[in-house]
Short mmCIF file of N, CA and C in Angstrom, two decimals:
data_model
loop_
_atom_site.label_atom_id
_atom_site.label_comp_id
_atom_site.label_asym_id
_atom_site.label_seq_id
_atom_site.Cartn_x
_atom_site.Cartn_y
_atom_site.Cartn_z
N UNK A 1 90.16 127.01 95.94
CA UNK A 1 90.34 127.74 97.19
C UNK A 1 88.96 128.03 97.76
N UNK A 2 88.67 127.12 98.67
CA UNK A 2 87.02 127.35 99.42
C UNK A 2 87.08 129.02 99.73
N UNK A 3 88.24 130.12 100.11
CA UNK A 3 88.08 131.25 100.89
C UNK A 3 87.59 132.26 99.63
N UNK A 4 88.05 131.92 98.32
CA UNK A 4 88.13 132.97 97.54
C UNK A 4 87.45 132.36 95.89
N UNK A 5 87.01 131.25 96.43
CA UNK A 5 86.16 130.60 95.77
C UNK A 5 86.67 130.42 93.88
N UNK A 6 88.28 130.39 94.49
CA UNK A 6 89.05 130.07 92.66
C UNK A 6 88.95 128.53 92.46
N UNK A 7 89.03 128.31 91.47
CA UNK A 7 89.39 126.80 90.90
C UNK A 7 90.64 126.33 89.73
N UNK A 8 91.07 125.82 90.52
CA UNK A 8 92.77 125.05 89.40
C UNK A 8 91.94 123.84 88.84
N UNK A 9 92.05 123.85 87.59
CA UNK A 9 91.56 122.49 86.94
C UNK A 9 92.96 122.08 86.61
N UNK A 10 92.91 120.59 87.35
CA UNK A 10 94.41 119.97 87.31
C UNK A 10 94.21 118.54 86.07
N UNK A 11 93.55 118.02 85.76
CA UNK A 11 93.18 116.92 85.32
C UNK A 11 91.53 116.12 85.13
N UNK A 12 91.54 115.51 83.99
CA UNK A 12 90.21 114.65 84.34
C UNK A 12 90.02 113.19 84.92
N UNK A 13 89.44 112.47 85.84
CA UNK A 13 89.30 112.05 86.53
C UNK A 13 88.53 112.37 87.63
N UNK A 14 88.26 111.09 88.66
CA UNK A 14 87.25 110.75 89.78
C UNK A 14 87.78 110.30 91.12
N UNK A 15 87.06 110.62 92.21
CA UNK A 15 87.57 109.94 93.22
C UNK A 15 88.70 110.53 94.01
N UNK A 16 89.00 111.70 94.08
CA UNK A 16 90.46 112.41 94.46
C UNK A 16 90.57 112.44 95.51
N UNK A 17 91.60 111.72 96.26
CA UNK A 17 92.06 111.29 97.17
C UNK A 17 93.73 112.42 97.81
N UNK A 18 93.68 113.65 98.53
CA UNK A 18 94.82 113.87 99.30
C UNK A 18 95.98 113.29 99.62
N UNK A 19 96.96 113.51 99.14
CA UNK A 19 98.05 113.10 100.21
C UNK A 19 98.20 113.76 101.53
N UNK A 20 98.73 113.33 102.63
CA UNK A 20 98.80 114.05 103.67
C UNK A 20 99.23 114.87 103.92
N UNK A 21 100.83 115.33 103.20
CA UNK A 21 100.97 116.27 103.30
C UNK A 21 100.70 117.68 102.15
N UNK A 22 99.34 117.19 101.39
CA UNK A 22 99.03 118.21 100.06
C UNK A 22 99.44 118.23 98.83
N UNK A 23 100.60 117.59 98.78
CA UNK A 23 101.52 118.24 97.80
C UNK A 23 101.01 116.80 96.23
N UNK A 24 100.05 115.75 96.77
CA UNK A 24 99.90 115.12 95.44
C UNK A 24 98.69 113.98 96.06
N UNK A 25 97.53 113.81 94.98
CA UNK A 25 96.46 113.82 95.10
C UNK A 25 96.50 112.88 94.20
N UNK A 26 95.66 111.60 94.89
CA UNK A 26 95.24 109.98 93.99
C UNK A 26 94.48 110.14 93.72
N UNK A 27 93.80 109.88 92.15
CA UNK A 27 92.66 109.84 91.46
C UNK A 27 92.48 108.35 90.06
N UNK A 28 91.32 108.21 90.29
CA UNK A 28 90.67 107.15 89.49
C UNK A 28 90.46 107.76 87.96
N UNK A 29 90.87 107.35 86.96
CA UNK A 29 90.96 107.33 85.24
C UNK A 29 90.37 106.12 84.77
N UNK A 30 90.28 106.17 83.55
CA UNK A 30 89.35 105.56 82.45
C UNK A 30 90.86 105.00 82.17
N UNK A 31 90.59 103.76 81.71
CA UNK A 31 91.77 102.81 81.12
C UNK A 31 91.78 102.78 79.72
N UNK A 32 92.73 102.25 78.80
CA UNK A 32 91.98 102.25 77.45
C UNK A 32 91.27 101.38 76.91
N UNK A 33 91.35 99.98 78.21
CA UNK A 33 90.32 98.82 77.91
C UNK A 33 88.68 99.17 78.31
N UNK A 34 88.82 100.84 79.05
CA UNK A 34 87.23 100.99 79.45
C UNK A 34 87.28 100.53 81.00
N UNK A 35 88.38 100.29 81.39
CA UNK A 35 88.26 99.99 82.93
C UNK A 35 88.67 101.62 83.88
N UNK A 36 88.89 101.12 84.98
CA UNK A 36 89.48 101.74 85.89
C UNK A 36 91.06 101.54 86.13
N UNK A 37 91.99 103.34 86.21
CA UNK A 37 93.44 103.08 86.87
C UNK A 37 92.88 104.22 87.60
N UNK A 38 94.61 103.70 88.72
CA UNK A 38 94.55 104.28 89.67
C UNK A 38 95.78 105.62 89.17
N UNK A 39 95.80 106.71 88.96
CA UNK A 39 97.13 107.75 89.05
C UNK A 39 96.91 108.55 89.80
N UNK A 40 98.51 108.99 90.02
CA UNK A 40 98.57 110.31 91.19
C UNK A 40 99.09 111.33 90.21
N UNK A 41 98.82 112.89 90.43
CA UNK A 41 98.93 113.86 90.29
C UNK A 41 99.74 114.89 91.46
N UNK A 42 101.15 115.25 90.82
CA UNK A 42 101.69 116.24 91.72
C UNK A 42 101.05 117.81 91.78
N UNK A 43 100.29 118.00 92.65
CA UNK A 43 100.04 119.46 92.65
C UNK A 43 100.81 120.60 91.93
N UNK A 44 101.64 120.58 92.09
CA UNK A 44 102.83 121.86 91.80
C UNK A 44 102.91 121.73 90.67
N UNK A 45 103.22 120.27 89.69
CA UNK A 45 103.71 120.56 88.66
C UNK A 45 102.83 119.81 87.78
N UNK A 46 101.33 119.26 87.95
CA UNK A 46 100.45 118.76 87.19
C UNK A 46 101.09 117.59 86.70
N UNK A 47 102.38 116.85 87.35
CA UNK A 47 102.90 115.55 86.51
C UNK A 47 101.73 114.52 87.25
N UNK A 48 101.47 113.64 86.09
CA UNK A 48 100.35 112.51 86.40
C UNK A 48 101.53 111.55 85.76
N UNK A 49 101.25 110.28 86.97
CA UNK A 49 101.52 108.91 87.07
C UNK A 49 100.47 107.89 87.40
N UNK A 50 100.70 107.08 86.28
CA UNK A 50 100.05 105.88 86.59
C UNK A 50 100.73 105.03 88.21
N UNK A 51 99.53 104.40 88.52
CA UNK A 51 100.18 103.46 89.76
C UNK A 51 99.96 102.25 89.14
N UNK A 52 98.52 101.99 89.32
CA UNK A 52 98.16 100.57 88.71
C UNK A 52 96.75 100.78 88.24
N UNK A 53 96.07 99.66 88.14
CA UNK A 53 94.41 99.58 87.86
C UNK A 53 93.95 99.67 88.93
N UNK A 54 92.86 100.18 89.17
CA UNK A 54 91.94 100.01 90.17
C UNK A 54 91.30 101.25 90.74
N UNK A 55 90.42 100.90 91.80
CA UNK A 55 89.40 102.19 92.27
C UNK A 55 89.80 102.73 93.74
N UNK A 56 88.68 103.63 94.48
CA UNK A 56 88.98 103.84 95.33
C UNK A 56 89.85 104.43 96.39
N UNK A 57 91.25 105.33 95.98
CA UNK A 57 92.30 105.72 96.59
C UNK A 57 92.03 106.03 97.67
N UNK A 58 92.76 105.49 98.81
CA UNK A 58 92.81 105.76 100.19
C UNK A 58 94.18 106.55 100.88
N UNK A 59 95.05 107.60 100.91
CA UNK A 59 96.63 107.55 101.16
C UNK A 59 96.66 106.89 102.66
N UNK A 60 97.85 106.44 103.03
CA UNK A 60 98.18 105.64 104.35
C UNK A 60 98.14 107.24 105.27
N UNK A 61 97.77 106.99 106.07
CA UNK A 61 98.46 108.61 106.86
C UNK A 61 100.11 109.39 106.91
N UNK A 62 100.91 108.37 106.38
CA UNK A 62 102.24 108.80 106.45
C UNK A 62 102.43 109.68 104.75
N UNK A 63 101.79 108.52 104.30
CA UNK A 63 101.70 109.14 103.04
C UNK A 63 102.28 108.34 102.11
N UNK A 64 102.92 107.14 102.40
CA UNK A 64 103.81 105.96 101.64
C UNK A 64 103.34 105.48 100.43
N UNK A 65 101.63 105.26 101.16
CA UNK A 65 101.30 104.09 100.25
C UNK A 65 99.61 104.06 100.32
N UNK A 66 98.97 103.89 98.92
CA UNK A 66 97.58 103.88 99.14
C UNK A 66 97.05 102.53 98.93
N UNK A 67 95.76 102.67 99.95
CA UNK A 67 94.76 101.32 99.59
C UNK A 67 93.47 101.78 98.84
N UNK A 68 93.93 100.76 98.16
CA UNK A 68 92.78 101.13 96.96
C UNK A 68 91.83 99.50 96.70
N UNK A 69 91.04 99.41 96.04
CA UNK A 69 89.83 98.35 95.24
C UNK A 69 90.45 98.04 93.87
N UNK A 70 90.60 96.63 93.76
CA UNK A 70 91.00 96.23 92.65
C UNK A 70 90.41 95.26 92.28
N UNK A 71 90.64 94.08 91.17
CA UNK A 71 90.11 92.87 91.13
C UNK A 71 91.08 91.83 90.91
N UNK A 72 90.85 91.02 92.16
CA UNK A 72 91.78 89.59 92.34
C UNK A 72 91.17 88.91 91.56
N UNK A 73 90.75 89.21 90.41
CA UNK A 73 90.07 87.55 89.60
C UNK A 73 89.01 86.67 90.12
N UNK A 74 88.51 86.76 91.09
CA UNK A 74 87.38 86.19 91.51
C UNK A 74 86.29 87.30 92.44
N UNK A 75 86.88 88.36 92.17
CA UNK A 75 85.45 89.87 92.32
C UNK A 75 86.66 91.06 93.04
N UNK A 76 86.22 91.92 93.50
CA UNK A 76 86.58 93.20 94.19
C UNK A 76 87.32 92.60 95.46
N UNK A 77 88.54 93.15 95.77
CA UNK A 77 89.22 93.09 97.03
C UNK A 77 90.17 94.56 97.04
N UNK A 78 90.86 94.53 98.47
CA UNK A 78 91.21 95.58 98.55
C UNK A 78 93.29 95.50 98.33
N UNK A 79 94.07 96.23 98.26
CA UNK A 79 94.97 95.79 97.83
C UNK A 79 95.71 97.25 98.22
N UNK A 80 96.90 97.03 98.98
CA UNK A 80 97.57 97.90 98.92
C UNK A 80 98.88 98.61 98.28
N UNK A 81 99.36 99.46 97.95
CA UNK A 81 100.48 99.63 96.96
C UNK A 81 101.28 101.24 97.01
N UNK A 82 102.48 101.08 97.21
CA UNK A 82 103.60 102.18 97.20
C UNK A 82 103.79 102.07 95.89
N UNK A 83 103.15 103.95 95.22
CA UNK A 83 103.51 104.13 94.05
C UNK A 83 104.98 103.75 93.44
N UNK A 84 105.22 102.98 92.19
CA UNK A 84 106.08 102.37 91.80
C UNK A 84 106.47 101.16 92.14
N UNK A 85 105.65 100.38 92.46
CA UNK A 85 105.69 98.92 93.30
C UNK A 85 104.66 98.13 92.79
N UNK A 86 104.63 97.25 93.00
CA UNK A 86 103.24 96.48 92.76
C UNK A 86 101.95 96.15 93.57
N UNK A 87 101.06 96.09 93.40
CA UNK A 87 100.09 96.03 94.76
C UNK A 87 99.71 94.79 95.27
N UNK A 88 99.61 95.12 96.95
CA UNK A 88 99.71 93.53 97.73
C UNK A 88 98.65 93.41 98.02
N UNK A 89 98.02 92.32 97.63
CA UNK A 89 96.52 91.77 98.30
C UNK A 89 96.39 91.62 99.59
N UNK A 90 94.82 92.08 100.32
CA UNK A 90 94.99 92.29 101.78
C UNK A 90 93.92 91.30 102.09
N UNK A 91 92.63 91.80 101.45
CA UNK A 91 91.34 90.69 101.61
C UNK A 91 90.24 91.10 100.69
N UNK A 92 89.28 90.25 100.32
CA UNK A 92 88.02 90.63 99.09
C UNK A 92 87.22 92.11 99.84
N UNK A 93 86.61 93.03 99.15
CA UNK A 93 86.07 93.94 99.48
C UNK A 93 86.28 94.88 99.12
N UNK A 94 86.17 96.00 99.08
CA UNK A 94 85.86 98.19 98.66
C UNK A 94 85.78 98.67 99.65
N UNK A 95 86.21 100.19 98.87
CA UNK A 95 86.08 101.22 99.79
C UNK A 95 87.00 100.98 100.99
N UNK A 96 87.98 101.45 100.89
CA UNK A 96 89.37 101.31 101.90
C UNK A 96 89.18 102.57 102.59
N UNK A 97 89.62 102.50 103.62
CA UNK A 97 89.67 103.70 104.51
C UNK A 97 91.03 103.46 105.85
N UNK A 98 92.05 104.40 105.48
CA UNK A 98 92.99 104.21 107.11
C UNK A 98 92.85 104.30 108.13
N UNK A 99 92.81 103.60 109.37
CA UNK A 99 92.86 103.91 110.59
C UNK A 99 94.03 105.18 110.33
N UNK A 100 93.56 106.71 111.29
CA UNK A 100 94.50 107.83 111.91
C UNK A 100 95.66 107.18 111.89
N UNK A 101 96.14 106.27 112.66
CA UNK A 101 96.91 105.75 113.26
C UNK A 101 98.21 104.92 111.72
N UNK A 102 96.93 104.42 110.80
CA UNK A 102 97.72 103.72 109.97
C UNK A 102 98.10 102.37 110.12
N UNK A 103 97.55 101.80 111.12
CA UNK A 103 97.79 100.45 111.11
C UNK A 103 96.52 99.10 111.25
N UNK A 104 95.35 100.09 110.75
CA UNK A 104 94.30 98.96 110.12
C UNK A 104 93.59 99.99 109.18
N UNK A 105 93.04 98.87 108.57
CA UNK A 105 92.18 99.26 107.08
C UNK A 105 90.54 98.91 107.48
N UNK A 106 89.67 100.18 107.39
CA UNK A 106 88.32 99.94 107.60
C UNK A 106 87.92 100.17 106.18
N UNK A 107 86.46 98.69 105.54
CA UNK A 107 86.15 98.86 104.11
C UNK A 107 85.46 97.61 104.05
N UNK A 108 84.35 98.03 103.27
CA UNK A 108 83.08 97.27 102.78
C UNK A 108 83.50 95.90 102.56
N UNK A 109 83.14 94.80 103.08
CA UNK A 109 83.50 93.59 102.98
C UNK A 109 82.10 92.91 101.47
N UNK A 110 83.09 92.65 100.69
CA UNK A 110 82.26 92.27 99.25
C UNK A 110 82.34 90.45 99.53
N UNK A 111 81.05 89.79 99.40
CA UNK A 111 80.89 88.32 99.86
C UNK A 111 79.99 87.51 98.44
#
């Protein structure tokens, strides 16, 4: 709470990413191969879910679905995915970011 300067320690992990409407927050974990996953955390009730592997959490503005950094097998691309689904390849590159709007993806083009 920035006003009263408390702190909830919800989990360990990096990268914490908002949902839009508050209520559950994407964050980057240690894998047990030593890599990177991607899980979300429900505020209210501290339940953590895995999504998939990867870095970067971006939420869509609606709140559906995040773009995140993964690896297509030939380096870093960006990839999008509705928790409990699988994630869809978009193009090579990091660091995802939503257009307000939600209907383009601004992010580091990796070459």
């Amino acid at each position: 709470d920035l006003e009263s300067g408390e702190v909830d320690f919800l989990t360990d992990g990096d990268d914490p990413s908002w949902s839009p409407d508050g209520s559950t927050i994407a964050f980057v974990g240690e894998s047990a191969a030593g890599g990177s996953d991607l899980y979300t955390i429900e505020v209210a009730s501290s339940e953590v879910s895995f999504v998939t592997g990867g870095a970067d959490p971006s939420w869509s503005p609606d709140g559906t679905m995040l773009a995140m950094t993964g690896d297509s097998g030939s380096g870093e691309a960006i990839y999008t995915v509705e928790p409990g689904t699988e994630p869809v390849l978009i193009f090579r590159g990091s660091q995802p970011s939503w257009s307000p709007n939600g209907s383009q993806l601004a992010f580091v083009l990796v070459e």
